Coordinates of C-alpha atoms in Angstrom, one line a residue:
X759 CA 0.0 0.0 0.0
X760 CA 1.6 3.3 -0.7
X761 CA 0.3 6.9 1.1
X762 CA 1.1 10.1 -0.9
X763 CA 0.6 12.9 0.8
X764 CA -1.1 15.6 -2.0
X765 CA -1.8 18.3 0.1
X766 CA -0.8 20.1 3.4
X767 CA -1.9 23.4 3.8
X768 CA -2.3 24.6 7.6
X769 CA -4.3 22.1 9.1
X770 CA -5.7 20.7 5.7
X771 CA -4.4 17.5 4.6
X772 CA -5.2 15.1 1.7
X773 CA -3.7 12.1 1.2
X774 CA -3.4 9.5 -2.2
X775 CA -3.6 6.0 -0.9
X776 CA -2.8 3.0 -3.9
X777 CA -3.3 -0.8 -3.3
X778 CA -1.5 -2.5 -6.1
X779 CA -3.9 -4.9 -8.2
X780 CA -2.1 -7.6 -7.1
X781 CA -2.2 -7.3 -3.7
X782 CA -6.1 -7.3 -3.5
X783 CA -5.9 -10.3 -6.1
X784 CA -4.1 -11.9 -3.0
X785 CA -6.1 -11.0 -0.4
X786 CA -9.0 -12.2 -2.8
X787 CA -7.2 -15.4 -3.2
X788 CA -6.6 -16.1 0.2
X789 CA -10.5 -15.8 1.2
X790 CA -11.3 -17.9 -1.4
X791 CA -9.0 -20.9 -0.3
X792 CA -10.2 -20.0 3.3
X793 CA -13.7 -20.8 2.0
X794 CA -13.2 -23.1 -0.3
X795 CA -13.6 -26.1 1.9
X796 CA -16.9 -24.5 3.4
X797 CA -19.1 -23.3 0.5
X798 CA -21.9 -26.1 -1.2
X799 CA -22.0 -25.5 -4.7
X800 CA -24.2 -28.0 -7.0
X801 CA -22.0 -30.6 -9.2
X802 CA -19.1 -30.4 -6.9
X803 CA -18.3 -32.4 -3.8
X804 CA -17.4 -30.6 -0.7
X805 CA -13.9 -29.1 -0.7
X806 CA -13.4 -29.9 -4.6
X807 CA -14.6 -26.5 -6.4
X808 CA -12.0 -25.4 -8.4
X809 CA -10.2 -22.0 -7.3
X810 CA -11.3 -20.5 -10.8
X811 CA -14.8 -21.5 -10.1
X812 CA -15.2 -19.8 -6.6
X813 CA -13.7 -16.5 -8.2
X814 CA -15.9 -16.3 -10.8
X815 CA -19.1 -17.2 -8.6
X816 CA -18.0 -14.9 -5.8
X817 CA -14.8 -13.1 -6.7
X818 CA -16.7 -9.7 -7.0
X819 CA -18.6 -10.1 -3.9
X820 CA -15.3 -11.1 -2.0
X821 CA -13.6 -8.0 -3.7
X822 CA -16.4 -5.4 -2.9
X823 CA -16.1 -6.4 1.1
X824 CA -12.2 -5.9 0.4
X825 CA -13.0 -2.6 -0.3
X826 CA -15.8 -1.8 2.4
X827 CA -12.9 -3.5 5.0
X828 CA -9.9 -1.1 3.8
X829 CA -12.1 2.0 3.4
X830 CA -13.5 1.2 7.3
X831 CA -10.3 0.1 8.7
X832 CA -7.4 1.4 6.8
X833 CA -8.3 5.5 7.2
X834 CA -7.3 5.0 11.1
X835 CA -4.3 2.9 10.8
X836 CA -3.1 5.5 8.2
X837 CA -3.6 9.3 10.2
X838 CA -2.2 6.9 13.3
X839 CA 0.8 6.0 11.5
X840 CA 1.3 9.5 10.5
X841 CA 0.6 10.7 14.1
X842 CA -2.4 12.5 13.3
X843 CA -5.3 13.4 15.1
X844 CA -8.3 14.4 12.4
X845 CA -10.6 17.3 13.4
X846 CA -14.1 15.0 12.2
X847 CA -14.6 12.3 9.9
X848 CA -12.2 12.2 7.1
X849 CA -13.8 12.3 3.8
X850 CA -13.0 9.7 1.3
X851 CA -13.5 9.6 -2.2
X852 CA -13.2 6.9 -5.0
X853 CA -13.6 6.3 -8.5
X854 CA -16.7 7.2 -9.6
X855 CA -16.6 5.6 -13.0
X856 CA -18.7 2.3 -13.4
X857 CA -16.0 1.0 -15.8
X858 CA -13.1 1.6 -13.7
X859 CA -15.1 0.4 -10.7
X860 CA -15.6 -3.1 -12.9
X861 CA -11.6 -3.6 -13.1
X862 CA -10.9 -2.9 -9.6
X863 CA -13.3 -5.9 -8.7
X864 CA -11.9 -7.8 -11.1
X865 CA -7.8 -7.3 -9.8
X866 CA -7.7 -5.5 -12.8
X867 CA -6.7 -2.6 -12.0
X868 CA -4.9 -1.0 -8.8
X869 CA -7.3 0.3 -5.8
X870 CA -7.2 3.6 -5.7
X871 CA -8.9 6.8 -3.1
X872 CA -8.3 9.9 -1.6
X873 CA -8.4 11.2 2.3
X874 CA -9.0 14.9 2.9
X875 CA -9.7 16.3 6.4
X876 CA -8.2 18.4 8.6
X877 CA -5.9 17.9 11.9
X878 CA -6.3 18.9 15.3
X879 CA -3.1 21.3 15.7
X880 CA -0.3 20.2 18.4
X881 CA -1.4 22.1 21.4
X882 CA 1.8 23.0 24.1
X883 CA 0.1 23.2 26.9
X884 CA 1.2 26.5 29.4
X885 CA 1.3 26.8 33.1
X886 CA -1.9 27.6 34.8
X887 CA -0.4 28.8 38.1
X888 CA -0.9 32.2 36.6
X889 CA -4.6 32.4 36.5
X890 CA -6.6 34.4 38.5
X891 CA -10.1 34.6 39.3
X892 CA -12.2 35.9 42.1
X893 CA -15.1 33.9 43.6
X894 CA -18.1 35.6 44.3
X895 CA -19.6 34.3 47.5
X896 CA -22.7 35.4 49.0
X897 CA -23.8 35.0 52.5
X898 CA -27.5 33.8 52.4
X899 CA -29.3 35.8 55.3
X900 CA -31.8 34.7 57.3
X901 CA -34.5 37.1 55.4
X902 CA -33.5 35.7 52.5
X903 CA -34.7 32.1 53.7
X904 CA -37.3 33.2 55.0
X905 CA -38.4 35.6 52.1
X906 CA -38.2 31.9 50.3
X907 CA -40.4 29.8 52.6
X908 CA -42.8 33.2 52.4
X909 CA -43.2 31.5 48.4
X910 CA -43.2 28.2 49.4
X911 CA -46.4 28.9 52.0
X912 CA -47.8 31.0 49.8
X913 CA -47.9 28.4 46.8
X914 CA -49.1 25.9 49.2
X915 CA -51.8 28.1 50.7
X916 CA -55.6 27.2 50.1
X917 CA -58.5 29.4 49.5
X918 CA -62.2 29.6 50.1
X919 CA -65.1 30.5 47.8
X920 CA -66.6 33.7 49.1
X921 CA -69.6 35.3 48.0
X922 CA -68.2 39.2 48.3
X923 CA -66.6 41.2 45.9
X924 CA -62.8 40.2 44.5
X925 CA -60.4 42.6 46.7
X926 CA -56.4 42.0 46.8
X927 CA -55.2 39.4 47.3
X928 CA -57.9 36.8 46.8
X929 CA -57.9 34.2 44.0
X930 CA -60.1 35.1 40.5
X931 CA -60.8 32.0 38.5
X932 CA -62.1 33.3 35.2
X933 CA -62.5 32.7 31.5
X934 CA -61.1 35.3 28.8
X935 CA -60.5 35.9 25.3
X936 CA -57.9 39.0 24.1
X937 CA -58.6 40.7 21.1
X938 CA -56.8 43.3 19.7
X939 CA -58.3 45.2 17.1
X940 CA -61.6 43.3 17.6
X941 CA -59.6 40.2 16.4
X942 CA -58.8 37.3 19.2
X943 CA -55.0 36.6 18.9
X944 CA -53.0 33.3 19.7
X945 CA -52.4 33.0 23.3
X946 CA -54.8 35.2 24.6
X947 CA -58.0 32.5 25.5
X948 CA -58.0 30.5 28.6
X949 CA -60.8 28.7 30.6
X950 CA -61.0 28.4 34.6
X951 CA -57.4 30.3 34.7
X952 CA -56.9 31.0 38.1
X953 CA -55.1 34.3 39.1
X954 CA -54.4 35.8 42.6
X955 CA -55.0 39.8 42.3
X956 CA -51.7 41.5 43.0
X957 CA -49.2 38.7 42.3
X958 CA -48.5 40.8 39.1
X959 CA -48.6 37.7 36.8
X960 CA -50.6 39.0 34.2
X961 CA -49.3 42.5 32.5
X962 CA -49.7 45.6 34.1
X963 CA -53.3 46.9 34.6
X964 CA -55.1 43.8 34.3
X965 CA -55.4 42.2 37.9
X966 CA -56.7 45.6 38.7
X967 CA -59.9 45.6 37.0
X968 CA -60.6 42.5 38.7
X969 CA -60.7 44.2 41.6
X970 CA -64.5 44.6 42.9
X971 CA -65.8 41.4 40.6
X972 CA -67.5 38.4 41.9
X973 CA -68.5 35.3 40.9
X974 CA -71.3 35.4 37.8
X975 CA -69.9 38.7 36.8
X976 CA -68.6 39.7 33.4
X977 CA -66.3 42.9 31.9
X978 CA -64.3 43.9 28.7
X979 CA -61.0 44.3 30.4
X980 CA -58.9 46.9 28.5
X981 CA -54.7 47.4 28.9
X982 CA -51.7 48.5 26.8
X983 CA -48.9 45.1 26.2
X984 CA -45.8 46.8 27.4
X985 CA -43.4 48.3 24.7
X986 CA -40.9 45.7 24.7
X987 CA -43.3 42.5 25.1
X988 CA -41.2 39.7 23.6
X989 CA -43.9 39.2 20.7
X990 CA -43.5 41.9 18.5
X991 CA -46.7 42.0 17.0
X992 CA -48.5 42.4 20.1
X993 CA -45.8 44.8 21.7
X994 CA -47.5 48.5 22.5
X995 CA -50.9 47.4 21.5
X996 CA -54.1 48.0 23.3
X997 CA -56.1 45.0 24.0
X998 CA -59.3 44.0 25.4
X999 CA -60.4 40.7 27.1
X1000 CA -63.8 39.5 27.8
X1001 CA -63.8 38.4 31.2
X1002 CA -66.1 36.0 33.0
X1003 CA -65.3 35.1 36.7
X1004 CA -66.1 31.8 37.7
X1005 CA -65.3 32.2 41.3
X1006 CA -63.8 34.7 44.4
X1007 CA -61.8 33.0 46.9
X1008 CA -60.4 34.4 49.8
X1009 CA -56.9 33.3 50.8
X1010 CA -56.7 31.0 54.1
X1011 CA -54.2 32.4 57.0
X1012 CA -50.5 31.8 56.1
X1013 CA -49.1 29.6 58.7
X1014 CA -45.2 28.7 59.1
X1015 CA -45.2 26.1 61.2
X1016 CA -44.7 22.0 61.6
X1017 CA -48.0 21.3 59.3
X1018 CA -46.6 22.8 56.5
X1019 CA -43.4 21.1 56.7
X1020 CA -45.3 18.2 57.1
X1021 CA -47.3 18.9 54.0
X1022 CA -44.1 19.5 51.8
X1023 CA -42.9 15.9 53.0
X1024 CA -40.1 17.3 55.5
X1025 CA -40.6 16.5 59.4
X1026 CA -40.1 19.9 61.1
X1027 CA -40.0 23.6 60.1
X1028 CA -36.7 24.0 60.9
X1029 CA -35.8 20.6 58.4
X1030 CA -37.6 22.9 56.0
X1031 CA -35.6 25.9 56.8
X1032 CA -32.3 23.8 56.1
X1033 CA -33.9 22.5 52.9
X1034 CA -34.6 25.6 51.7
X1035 CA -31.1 27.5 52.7
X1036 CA -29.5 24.7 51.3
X1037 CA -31.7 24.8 47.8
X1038 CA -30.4 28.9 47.8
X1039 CA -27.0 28.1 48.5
X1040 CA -26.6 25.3 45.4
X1041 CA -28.3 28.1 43.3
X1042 CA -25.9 31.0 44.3
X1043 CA -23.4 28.4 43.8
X1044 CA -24.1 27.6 40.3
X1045 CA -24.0 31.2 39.5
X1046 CA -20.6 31.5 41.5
X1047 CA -19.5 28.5 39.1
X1048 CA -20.0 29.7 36.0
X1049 CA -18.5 33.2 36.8
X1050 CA -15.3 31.4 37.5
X1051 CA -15.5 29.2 34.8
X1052 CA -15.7 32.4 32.6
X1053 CA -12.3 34.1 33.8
X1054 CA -10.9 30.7 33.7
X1055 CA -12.0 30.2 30.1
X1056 CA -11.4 34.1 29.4
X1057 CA -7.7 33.9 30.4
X1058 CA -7.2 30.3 28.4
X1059 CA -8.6 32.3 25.6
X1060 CA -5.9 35.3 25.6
X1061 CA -3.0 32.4 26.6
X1062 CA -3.5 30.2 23.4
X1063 CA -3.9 31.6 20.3
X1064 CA -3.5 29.1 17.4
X1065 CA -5.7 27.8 14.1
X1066 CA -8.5 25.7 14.6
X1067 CA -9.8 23.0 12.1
X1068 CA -12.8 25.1 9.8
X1069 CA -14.7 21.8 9.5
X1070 CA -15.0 22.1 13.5
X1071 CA -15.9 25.8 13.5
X1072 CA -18.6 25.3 10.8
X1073 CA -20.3 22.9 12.3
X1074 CA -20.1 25.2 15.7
X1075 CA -21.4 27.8 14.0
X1076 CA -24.0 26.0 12.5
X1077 CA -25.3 25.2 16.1
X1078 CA -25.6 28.1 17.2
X1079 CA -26.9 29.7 14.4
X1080 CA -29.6 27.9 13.9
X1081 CA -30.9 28.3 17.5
X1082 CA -30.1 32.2 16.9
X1083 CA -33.0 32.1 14.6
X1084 CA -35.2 29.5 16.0
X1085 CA -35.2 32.5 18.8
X1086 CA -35.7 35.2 16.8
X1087 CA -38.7 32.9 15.0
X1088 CA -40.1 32.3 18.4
X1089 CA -40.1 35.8 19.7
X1090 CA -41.2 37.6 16.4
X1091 CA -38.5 39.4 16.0
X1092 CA -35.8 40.2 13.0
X1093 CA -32.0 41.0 13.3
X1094 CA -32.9 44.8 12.8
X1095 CA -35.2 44.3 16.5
X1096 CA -31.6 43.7 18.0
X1097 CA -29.9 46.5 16.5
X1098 CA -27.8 44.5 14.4
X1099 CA -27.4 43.4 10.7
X1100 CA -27.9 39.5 9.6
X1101 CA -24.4 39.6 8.1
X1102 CA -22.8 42.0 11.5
X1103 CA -24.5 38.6 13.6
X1104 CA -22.7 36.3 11.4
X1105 CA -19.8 37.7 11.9
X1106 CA -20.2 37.9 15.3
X1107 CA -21.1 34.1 16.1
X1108 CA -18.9 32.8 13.9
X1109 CA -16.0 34.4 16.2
X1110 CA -18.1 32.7 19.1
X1111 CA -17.6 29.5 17.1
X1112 CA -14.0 29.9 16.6
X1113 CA -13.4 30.6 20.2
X1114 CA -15.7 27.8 21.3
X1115 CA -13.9 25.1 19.3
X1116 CA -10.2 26.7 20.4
X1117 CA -11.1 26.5 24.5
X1118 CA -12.7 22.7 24.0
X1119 CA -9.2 21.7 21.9
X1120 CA -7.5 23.4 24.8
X1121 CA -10.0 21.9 27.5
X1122 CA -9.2 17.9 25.7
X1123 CA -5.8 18.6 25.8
X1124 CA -5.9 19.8 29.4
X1125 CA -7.9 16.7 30.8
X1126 CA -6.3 14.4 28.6
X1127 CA -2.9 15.1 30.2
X1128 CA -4.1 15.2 33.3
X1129 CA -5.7 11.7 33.2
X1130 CA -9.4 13.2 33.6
X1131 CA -12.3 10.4 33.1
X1132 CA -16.0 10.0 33.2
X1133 CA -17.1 6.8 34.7
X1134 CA -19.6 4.7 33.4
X1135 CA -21.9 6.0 36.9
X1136 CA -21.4 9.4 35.9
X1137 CA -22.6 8.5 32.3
X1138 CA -25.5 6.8 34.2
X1139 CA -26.6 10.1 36.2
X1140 CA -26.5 12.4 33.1
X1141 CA -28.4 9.7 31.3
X1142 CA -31.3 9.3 34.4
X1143 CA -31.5 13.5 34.7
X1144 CA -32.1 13.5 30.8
X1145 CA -35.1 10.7 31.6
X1146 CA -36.2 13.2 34.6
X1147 CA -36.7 15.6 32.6
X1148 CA -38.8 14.4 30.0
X1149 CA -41.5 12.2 32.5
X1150 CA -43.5 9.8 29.4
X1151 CA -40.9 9.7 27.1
X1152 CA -37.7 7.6 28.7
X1153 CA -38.2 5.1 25.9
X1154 CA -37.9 7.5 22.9
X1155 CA -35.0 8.9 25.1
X1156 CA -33.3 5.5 25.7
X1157 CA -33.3 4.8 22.2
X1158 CA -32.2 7.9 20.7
X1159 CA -29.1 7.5 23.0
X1160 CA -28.5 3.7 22.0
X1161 CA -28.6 4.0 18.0
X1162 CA -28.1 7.7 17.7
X1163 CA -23.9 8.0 16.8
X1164 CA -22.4 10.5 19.1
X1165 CA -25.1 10.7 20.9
X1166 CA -23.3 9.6 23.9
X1167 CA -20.9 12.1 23.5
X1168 CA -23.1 14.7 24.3
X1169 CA -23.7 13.4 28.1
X1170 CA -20.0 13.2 28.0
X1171 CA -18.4 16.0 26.7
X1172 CA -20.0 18.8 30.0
X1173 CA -19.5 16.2 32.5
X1174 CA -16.0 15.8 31.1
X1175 CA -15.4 19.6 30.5
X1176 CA -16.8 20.5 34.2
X1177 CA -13.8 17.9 35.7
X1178 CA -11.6 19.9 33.2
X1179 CA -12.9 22.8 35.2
X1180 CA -12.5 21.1 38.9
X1181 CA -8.4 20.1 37.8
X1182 CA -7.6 23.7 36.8
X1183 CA -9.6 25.1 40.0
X1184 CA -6.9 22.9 41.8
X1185 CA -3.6 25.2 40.0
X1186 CA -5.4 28.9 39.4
X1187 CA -5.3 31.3 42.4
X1188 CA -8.1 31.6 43.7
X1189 CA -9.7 34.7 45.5
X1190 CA -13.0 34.5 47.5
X1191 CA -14.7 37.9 47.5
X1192 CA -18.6 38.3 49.4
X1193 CA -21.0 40.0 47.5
X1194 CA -25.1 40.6 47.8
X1195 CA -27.0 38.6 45.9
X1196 CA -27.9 41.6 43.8
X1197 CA -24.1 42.0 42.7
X1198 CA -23.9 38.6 41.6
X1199 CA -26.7 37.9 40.2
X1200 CA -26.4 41.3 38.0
X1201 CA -25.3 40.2 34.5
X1202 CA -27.0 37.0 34.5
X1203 CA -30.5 38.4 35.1
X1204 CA -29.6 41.5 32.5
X1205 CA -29.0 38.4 30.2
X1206 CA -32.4 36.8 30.8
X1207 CA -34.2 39.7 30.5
X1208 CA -33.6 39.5 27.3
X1209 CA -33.3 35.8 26.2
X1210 CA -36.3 34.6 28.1
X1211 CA -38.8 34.2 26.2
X1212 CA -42.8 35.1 26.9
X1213 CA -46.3 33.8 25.5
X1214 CA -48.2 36.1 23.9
X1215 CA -51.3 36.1 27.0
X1216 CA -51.8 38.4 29.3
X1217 CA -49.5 36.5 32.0
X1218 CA -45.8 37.3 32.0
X1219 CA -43.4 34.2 32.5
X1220 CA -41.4 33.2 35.4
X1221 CA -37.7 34.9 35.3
X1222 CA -35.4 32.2 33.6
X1223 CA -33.0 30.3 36.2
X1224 CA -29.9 32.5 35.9
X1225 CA -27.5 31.1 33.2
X1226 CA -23.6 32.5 32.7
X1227 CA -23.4 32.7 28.8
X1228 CA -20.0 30.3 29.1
X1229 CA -22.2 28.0 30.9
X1230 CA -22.2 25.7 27.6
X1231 CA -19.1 26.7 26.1
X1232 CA -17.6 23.0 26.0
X1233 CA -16.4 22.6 22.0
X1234 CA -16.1 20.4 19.8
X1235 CA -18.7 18.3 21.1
X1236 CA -22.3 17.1 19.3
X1237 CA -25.8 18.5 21.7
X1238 CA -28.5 16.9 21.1
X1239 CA -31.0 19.8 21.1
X1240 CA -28.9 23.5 20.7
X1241 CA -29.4 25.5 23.9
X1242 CA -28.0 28.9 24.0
X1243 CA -30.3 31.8 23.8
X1244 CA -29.5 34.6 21.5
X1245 CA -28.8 37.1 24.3
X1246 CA -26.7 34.8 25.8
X1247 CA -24.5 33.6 22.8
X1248 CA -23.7 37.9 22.3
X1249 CA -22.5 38.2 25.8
X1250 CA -19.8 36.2 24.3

């Protein structure tokens, strides 16, 4: 077999590989004797077909898995023999004419294709000693737990039918139907919706006007959707809904005590105010996280500078920009709504890509030095919290992990990325700093004001969970479903 290299231009890299006729007339040969003492073929006794008979019967088929074999098998041996590591899939390409195809199964002619693709650059890795990052830490008050239970109790409180007029405070349940312009819009019906006047879920104006209804009553409700409602073609527009309220209840007193710890499953109140401090600590603590993660990544960025594999980067970008417009779809809105040009957005993600692909080379070669491995129990967690998440549907879940290729990888590739992350936390200095819970959680709720999406009814959503834009910057890896937000991805 000879390898002629035909190309090697920065990372690309395409390769001529020959197999002399004769040498896959051997290899044919020698299958054919191997199965010459096990195939039944009419007129012949076992073990007596004649060589020459065997090839012509099934010399092609013999030759054509030859040629699967080599071009499944010999692609690895080849970039490993070379010491290469290829970016993706190399691509492989053969003769494409039927007669030259003919002579190649026949011996006749020498097998010949090409390998193109592109290699993952040598990456010298540098000290990390001179990292630095400050920890935010915040020191969860007492108020704040207790602001927190406030919700629990409150979303656990019951309420009785009254026959009085709605005031604040008690719950409405009602039917309605938003028009605007006279014409009902998507979104905008509901039946027995249940509302509590003055918990501001619906937009401004409209728990108000409930106040002094009861039960059997109906009114043309009428407000303005804010200026920058998420769906653009209901943003600043007036709106009625035709209300009909159901029923007035009045809430029942809010009581912190043992029988509501009881009713959540927990044995005391004070179990319930560890629960709960505990629940807010693992959430400032995610947010801490990910604002280290992004100076460490940050400084990795400025500290390696060096070409990454296009094939990589495309398929990056590809990622993220088709959830870009999958958001933009969703919300109603165009690339002018964000003060931006389609090709300036481009441009922009596409560097996002590049630097996405460069820090998950850098992260590999990190964690591949340093011995870092998932277990097959990790793999099992990130498998049973995908199944949690979609309740009904661990079947069509299961398989898609079992026959989908690479699909594994993308339960592998965070977990591996975030033990990248806990080796390097291990070498940076590291600088604990206390902040307020305001102060940290600053940039990430700017960023979800503006990626979170909202339905276009008069309710507003809950605030999204608050999400550092690095959070998913792991690269190259496959995702099953993309997940960065548009807002999030220009943080970058």
């Amino acid at each position: 077999m000879q390898v002629i290299e035909t190309l090697a231009e920065g990372l690309k890299r395409e390769l001529k590989v020959v197999i002399p006729a004769k040498d896959m007339e051997a290899q044919m040969n020698e299958r054919l004797a191997d199965a010459k003492d096990r195939v039944r073929i009419n007129g012949f006794r076992p073990g007596k077909v004649p060589v020459a008979h065997l090839k012509k019967v099934y010399g092609k088929s013999i030759m054509a898995d030859l040629v699967n074999e080599i071009i499944r098998e010999r692609p690895t041996a080849i970039l490993s023999e070379r010491g290469e590591k290829s970016a993706t899939q190399p691509e492989i390409a053969m003769t494409e004419d039927q007669a030259e195809a003919e002579k190649i199964l026949a011996a006749q002619a020498d097998f010949e294709f090409t390998l193109s693709y592109e290699i993952i650059p040598a990456i010298e890795l540098k000290d990390a000693s001179g990292i630095k990052v400050t920890r935010e830490v915040v020191e969860i008050a007492d108020k704040e737990v207790d602001d927190q239970i406030l919700k629990i109790a409150e979303s656990a409180r019951t309420y009785e039918s009254k026959k009085g007029k709605a005031e604040n405070g008690d719950r409405v349940t009602m039917d309605y139907l938003g028009k605007v312009d006279g014409e009902a819009f998507d979104g905008g019906k509901d039946e027995d919706a249940e509302l509590v006047i003055g918990s501001n879920r619906f937009i401004p104006g409209f728990e108000d006007q409930l106040v002094g209804l009861k039960a059997g009553d109906e009114k043309v409700i009428t407000v303005t959707f804010p200026a920058d409602y998420p769906a653009a073609h209901l943003a600043g527009k007036e709106a009625t809904f035709d209300i009909k309220v159901k029923d007035v209840a009045a809430p029942a007193e809010l009581k912190i005590d043992d029988e509501l710890a009881t009713k959540l499953g927990l044995e005391s109140v004070d179990r319930l105010r560890e629960v709960v401090r505990g629940q807010i600590e693992g959430q400032f603590g995610s947010v801490t996280r990910q604002k280290v993660k992004r100076q460490i990544l940050d400084q990795l960025d400025e500290m390696y500078k060096f070409d990454t594999p296009q094939r990589l980067v495309d398929a990056e970008f590809e990622n993220i920009w088709r959830q870009i417009n999958t958001d933009l779809q969703q919300a109603g809105k165009t690339f002018a709504d964000e003060d931006t040009t389609e090709e300036e957005a481009r441009d922009e993600y596409r560097k996002l890509a590049e630097r996405r692909v460069r820090l998950g080379l850098v992260l590999s070669e990190i964690g591949e030095k340093a011995g870092v491995e998932v277990s097959d129990e990790e793999m099992q967690r990130s498998l049973f919290e995908q199944l949690r998440q979609f309740p009904g549907q661990e079947k069509q879940i299961l398989d898609y992990f079992r026959n989908t290729p690479g699909a594994s990888a993308s339960l592998r590739a965070p977990l591996f990325e975030e033990k990248v992350v806990d080796h390097l936390l291990g070498q940076v200095a590291v600088t604990d700093k206390t902040v307020s819970k305001e102060d940290l959680l600053a940039d990430d709720e700017a960023e979800d004001g503006k990626s979170e999406g909202k339905k276009a009814a008069p309710k507003k959503k809950a605030a999204a969970k608050a999400e550092a834009a690095e959070g998913e910057e792991a690269a190259p890896k496959k995702k099953a479903p993309a997940k960065k937000k548009a807002a999030d991805e220009s943080a970058e």
